[in-house]
PDB file of C-alpha atoms and ligand atoms in Angstrom:
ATOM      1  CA  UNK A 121       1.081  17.367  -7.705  1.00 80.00           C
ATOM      2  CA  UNK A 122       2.291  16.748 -11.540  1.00 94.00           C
ATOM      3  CA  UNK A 123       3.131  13.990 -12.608  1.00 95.00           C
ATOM      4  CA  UNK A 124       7.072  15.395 -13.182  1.00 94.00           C
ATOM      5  CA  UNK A 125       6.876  16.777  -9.564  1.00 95.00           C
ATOM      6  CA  UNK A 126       5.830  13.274  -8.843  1.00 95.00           C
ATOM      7  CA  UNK A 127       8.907  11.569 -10.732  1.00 96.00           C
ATOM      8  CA  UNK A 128      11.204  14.367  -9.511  1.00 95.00           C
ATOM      9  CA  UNK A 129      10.359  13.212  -5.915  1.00 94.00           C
ATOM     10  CA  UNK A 130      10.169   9.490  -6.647  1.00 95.00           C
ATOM     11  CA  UNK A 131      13.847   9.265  -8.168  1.00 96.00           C
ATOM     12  CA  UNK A 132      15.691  11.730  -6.014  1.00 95.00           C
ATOM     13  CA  UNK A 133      18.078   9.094  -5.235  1.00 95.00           C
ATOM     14  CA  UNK A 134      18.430   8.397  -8.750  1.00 95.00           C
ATOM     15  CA  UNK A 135      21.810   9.439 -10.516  1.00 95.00           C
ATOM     16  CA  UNK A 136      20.984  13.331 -11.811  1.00 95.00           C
ATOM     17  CA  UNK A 137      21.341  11.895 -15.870  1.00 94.00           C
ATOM     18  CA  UNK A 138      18.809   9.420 -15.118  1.00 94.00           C
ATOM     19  CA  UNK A 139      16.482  11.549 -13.089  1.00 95.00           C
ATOM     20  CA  UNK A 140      16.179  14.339 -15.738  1.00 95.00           C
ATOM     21  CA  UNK A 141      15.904  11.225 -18.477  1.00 95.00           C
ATOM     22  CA  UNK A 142      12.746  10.234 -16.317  1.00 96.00           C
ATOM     23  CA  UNK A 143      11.375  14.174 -16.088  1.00 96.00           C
ATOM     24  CA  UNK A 144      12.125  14.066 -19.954  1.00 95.00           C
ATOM     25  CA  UNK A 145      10.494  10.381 -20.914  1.00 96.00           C
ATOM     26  CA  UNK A 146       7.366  11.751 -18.727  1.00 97.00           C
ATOM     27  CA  UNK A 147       7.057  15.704 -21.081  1.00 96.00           C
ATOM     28  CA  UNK A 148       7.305  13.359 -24.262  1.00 96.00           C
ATOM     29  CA  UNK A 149       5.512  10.384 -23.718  1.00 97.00           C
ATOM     30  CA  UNK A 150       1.186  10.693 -23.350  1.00 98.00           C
ATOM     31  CA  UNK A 151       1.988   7.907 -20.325  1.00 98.00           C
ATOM     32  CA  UNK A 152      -1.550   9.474 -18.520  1.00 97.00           C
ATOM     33  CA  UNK A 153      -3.220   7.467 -21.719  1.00 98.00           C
ATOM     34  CA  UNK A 154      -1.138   4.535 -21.217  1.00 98.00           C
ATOM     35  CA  UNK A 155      -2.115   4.404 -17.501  1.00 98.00           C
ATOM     36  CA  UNK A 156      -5.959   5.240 -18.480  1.00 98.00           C
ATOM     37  CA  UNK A 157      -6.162   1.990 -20.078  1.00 98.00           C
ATOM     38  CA  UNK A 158      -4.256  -0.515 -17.378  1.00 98.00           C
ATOM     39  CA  UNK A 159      -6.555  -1.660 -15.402  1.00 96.00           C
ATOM     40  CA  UNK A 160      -6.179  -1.096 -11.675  1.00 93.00           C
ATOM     41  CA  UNK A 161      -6.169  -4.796 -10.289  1.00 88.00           C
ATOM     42  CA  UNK A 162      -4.223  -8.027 -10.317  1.00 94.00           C
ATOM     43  CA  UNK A 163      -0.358  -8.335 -11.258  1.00 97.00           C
ATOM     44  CA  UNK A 164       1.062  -6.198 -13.448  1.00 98.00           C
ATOM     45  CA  UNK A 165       3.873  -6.386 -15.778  1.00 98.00           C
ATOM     46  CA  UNK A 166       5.972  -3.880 -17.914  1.00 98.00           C
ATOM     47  CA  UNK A 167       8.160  -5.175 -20.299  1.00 98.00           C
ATOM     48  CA  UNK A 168      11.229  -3.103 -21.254  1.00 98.00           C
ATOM     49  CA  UNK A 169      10.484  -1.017 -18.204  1.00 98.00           C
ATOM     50  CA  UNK A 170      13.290   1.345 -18.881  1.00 97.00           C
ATOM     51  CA  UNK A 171      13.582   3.694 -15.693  1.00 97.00           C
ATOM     52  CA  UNK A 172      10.141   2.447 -14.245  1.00 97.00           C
ATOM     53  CA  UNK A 173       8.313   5.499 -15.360  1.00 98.00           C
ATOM     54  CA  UNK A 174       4.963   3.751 -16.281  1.00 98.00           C
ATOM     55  CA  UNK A 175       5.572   1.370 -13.316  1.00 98.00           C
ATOM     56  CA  UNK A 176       5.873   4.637 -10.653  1.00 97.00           C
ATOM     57  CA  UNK A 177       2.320   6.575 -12.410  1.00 97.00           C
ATOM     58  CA  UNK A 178       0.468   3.315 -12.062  1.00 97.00           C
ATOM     59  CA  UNK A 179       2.041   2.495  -8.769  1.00 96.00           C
ATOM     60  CA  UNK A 180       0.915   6.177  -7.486  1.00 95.00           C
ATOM     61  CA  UNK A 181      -2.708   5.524  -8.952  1.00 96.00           C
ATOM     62  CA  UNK A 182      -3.058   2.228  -7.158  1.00 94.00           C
ATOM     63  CA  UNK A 183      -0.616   1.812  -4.535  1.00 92.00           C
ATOM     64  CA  UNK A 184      -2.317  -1.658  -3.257  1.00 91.00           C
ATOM     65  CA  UNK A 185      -1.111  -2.739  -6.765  1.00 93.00           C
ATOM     66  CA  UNK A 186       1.435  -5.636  -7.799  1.00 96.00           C
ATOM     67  CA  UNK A 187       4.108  -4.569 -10.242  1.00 97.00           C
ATOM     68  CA  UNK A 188       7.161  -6.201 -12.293  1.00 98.00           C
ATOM     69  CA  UNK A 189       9.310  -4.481 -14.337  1.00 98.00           C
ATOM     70  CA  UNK A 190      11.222  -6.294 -16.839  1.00 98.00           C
ATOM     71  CA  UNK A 191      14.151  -5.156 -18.805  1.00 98.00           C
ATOM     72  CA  UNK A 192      17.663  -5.591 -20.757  1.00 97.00           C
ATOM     73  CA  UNK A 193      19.285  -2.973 -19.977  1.00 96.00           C
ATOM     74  CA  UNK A 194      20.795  -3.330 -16.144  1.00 97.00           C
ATOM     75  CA  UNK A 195      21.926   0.050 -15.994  1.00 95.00           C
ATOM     76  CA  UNK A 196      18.135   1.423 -15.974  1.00 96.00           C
ATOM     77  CA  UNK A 197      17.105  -1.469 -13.756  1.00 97.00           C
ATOM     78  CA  UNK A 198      19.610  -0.413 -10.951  1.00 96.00           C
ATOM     79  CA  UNK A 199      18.368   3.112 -11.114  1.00 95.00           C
ATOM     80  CA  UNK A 200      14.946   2.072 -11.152  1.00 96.00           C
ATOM     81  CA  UNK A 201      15.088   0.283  -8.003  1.00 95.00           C
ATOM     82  CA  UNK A 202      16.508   3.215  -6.462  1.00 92.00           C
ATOM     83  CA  UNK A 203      13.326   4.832  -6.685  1.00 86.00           C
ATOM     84  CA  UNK A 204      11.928   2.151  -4.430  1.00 73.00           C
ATOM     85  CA  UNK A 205       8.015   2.338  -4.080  1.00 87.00           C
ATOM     86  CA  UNK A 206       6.772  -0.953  -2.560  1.00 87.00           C
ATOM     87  CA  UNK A 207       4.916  -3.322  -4.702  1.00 91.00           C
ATOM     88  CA  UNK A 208       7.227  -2.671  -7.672  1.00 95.00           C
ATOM     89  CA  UNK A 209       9.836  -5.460  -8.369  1.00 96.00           C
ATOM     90  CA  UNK A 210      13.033  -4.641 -11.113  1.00 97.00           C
ATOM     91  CA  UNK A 211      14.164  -7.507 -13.260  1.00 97.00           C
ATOM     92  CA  UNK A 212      16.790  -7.830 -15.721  1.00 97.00           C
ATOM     93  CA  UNK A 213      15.618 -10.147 -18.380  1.00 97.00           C
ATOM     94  CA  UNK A 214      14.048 -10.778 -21.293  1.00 97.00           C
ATOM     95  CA  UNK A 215      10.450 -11.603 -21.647  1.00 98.00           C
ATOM     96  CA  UNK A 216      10.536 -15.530 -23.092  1.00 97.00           C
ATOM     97  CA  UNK A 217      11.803 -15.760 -18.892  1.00 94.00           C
ATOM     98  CA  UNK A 218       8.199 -14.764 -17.319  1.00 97.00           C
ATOM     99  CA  UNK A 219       6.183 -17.852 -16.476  1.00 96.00           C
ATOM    100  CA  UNK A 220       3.259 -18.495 -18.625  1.00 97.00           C
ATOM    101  CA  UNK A 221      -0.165 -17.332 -17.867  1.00 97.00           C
ATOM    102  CA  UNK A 222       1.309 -15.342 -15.008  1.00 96.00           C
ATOM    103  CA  UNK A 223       0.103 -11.698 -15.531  1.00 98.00           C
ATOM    104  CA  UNK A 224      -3.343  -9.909 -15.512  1.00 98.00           C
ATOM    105  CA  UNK A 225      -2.494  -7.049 -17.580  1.00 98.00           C
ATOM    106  CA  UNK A 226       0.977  -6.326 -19.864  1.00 98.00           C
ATOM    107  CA  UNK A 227       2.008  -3.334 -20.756  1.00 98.00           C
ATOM    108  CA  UNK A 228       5.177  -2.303 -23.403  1.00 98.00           C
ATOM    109  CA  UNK A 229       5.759   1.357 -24.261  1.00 98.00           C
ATOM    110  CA  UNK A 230       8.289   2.408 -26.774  1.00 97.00           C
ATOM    111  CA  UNK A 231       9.906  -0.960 -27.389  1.00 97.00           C
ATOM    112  CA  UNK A 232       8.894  -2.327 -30.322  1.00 97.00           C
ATOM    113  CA  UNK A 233      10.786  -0.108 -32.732  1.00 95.00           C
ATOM    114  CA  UNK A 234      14.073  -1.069 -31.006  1.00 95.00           C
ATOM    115  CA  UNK A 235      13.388  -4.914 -32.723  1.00 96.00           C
ATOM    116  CA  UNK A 236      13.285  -6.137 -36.137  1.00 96.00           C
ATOM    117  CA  UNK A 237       9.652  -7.400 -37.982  1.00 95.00           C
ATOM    118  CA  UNK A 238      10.733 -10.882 -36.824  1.00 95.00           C
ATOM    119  CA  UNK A 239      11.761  -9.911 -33.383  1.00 96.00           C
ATOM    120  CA  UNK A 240       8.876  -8.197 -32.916  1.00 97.00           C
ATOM    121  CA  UNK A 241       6.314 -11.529 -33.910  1.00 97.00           C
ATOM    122  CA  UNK A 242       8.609 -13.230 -31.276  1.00 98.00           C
ATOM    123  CA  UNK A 243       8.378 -10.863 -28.341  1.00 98.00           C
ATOM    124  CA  UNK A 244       4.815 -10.181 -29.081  1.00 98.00           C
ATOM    125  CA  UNK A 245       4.050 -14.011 -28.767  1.00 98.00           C
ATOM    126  CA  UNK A 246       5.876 -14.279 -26.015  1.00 98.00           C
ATOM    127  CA  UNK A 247       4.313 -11.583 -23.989  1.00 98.00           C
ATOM    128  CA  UNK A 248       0.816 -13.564 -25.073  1.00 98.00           C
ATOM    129  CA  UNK A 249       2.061 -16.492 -23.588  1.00 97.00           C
ATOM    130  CA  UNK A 250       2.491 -14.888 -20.446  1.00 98.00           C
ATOM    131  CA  UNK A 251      -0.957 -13.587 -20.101  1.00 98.00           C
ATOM    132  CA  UNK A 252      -3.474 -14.814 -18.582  1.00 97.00           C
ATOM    133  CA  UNK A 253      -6.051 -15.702 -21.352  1.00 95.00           C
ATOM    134  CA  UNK A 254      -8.196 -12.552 -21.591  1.00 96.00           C
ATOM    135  CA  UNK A 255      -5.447 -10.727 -19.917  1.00 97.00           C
ATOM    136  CA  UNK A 256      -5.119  -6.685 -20.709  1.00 98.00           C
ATOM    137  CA  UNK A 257      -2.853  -6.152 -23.281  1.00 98.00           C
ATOM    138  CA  UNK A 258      -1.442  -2.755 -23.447  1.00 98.00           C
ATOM    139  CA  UNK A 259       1.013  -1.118 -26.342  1.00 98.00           C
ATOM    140  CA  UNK A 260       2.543   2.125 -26.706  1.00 98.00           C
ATOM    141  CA  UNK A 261       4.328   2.509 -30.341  1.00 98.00           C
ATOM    142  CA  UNK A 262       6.077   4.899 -32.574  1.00 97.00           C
ATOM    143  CA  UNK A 263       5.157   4.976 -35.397  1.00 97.00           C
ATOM    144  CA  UNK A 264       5.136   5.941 -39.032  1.00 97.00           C
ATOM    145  CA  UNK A 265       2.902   8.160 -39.731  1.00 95.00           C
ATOM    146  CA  UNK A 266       2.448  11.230 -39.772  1.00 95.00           C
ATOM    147  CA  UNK A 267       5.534  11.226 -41.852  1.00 94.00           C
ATOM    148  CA  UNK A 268       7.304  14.435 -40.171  1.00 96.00           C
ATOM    149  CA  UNK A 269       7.118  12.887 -36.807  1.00 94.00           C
ATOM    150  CA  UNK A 270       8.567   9.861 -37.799  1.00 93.00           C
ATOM    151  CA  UNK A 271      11.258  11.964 -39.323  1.00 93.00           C
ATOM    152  CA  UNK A 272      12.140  13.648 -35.861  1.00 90.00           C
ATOM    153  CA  UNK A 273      11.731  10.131 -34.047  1.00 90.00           C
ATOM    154  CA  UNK A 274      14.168   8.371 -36.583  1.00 88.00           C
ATOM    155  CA  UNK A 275      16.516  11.139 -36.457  1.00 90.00           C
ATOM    156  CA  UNK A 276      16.417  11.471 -32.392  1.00 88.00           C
ATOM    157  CA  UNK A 277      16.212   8.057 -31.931  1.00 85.00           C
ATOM    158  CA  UNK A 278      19.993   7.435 -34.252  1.00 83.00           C
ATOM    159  CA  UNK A 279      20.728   9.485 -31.686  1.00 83.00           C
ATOM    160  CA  UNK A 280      19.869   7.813 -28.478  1.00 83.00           C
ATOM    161  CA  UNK A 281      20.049   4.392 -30.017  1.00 82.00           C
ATOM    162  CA  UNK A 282      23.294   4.697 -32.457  1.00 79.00           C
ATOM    163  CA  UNK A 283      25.467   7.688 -31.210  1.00 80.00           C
ATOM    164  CA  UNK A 284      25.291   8.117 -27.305  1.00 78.00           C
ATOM    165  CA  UNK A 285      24.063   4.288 -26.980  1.00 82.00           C
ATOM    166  CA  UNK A 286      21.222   5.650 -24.006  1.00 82.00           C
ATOM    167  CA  UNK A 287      19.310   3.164 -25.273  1.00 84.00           C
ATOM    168  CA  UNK A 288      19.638  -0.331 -25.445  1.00 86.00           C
ATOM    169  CA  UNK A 289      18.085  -1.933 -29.019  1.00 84.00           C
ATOM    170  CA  UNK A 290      18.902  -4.714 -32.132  1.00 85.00           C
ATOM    171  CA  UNK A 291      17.763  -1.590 -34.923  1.00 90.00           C
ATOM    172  CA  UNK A 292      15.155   1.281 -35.146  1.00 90.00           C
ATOM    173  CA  UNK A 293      12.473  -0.423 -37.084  1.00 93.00           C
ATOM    174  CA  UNK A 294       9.159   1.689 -36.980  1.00 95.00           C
ATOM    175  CA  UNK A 295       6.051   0.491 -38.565  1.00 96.00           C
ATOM    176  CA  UNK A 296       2.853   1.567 -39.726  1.00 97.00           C
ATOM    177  CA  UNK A 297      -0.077   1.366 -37.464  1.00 98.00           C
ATOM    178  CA  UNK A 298      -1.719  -1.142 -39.620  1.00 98.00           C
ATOM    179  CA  UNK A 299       1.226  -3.699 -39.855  1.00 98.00           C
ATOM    180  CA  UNK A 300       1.900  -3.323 -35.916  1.00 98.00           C
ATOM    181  CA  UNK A 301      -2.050  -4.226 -35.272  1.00 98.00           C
ATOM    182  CA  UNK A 302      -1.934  -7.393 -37.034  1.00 98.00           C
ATOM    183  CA  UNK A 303       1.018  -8.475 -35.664  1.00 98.00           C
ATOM    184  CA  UNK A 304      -0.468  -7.914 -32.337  1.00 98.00           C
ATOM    185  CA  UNK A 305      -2.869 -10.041 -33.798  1.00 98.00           C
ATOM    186  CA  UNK A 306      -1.226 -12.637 -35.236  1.00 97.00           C
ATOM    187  CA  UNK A 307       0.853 -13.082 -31.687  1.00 98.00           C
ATOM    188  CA  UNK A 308      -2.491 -14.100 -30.011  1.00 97.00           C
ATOM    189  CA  UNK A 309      -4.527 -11.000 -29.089  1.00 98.00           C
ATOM    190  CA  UNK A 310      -7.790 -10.049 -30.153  1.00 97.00           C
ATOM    191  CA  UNK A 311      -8.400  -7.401 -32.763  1.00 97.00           C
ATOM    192  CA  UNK A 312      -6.460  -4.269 -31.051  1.00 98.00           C
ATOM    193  CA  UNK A 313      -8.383  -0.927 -30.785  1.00 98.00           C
ATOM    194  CA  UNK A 314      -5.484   1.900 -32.109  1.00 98.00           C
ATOM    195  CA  UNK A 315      -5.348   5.035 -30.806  1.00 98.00           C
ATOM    196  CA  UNK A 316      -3.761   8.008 -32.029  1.00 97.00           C
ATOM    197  CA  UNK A 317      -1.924   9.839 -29.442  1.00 97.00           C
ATOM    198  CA  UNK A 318       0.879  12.390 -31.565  1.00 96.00           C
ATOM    199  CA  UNK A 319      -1.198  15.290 -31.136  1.00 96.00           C
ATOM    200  CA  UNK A 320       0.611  17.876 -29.039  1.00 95.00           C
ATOM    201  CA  UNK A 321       3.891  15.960 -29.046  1.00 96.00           C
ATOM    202  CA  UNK A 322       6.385  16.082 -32.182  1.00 95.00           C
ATOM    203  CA  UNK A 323       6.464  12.644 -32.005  1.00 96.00           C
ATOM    204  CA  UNK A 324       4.412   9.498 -33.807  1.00 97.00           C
ATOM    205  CA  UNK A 325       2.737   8.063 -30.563  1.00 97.00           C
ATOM    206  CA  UNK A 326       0.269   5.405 -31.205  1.00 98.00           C
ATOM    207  CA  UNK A 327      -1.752   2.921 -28.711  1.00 98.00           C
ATOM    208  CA  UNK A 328      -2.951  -0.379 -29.121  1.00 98.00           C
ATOM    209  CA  UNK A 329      -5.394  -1.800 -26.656  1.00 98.00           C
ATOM    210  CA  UNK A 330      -6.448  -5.507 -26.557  1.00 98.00           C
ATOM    211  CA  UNK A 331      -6.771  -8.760 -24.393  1.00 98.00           C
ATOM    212  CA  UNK A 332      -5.115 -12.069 -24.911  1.00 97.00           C
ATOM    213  CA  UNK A 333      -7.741 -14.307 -26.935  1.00 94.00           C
ATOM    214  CA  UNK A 334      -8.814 -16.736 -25.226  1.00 74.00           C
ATOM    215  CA  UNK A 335      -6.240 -19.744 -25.078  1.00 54.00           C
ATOM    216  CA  UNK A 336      -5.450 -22.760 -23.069  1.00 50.00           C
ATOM    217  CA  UNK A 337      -3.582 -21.399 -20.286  1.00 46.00           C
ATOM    218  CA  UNK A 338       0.450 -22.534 -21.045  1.00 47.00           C
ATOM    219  CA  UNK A 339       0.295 -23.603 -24.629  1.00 48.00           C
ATOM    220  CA  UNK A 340       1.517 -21.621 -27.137  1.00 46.00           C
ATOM    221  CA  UNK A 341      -0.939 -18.709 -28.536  1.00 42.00           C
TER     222      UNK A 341
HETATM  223  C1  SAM B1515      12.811   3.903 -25.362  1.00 71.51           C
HETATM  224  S1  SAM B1515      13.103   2.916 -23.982  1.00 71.51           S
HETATM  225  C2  SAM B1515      11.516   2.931 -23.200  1.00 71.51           C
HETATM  226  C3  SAM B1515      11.598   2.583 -21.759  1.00 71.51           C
HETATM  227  C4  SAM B1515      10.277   2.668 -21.004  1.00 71.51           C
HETATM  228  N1  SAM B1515       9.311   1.725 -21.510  1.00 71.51           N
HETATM  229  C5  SAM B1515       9.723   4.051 -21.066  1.00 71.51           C
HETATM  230  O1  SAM B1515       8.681   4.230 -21.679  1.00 71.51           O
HETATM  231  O2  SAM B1515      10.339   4.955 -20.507  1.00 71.51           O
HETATM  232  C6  SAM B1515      13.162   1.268 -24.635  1.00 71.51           C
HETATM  233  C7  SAM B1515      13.545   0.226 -23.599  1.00 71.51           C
HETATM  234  O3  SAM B1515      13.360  -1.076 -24.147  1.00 71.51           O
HETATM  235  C8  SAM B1515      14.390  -1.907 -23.652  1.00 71.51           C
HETATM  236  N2  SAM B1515      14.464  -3.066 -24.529  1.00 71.51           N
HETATM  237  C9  SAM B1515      14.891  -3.145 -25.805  1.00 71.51           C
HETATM  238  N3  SAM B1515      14.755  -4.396 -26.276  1.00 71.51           N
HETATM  239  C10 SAM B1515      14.213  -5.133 -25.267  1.00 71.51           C
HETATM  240  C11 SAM B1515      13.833  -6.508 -25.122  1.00 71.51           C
HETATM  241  N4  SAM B1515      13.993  -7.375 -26.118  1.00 71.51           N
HETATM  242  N5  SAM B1515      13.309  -6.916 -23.948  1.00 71.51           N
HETATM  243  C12 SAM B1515      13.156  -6.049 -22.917  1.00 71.51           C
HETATM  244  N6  SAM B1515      13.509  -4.739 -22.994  1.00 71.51           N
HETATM  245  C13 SAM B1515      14.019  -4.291 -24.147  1.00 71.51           C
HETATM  246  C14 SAM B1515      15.609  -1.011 -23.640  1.00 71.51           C
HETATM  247  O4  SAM B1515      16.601  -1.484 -22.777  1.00 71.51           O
HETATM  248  C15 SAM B1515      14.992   0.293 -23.165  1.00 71.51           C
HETATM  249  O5  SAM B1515      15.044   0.423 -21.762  1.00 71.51           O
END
């Protein structure tokens, strides 16, 4: 079954807006990458989960897993947990609440942009902190490059962000792939491998891979 057959089925109790947002996130993200590079065991946490879409794809590869999903926005929370697939639990929150050294892999897709440079240091530090040291560190970005995407992503995202208010976010602040990787850096990781993922999609996807160096467990990367 595809993966949109596989949402379609997994939020049918969903409200319709948010079920065809899922269908839509799923066409326009490259989430199979994103999933390709979480690895399968331990406890796993999203962070600005949205709808649970990456949550429900890594879920349906490893159904034994452990899952959070951690977000602002309470509207996409409640729908989330309508989708109800075991091993998944929904929070409303922000990130500085996990407990430190908690997690065995993190994962944030499409977030970043939705947060000021200084924002971003802090939530990437925080999302360090709550690692475990060497803990998979996974990233899913827009992007500024190349330029025409970014374009069509600035312009939709006014849109979503701005106009109809879908989604929840302090500004639309989208950096290069160079600045994002050494923030990532600077927050605590190791050296990030970056992966271009735009092509077939008109938008500037980008992925950042890396682990939490190696820190005392608690203190602050
Ligand atoms: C474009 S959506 C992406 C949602 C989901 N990751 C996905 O790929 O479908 C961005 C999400 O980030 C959430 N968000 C924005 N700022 C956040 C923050 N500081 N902490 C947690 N979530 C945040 C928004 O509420 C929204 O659900």
């Amino acid at each position: 079954m595809s993966d949109v057959l596989y949402l379609a089925r997994t939020y049918r109790r969903a409200a319709l807006p948010h079920r065809l947002h899922v269908m839509i996130r799923r066409v326009t993200c490259p989430f199979d990458r994103v999933v390709d590079k979480v690895p399968a065991g331990g406890l796993h946490a999203d962070v600005g989960c949205g709808h649970g879409v990456l949550l429900a794809l890594l879920h349906r590869r490893n159904p034994a897993g452990a899952f959070l999903g951690l977000d602002i926005d309470r509207r996409k929370i409640d729908q989330a947990r309508r989708c109800a697939l075991d091993r998944i639990e929904y929070r409303c929150g922000v990130v500085d609440d996990l407990e430190p050294g908690s997690f065995d892999s993190m994962s944030v897709v499409d977030v970043l942009y939705l947060m000021p440079n200084s924002g971003k240091a802090q939530f990437l530090k925080a999302c360090a902190r709550a690692l475990k040291p060497g803990g998979t560190f996974v990233v899913k970005a827009l992007v500024d490059t190349p330029r025409w995407k970014h374009r069509v992503i600035v312009l939709e995202e006014h849109v979503m962000v701005r106009i109809f208010k879908i989604t929840k976010g302090e500004t639309i602040k989208i950096t290069s792939p160079g600045v994002l990787a050494g923030m990532i850096r600077e927050a605590g990781f190791t050296e990030p491998e970056v992966i271009g993922l735009d092509r077939g999609y008109p938008y500037p996807h980008s992925l950042f891979v890396c682990r939490r160096a190696d820190v005392e467990e608690g203190s602050a990367p």
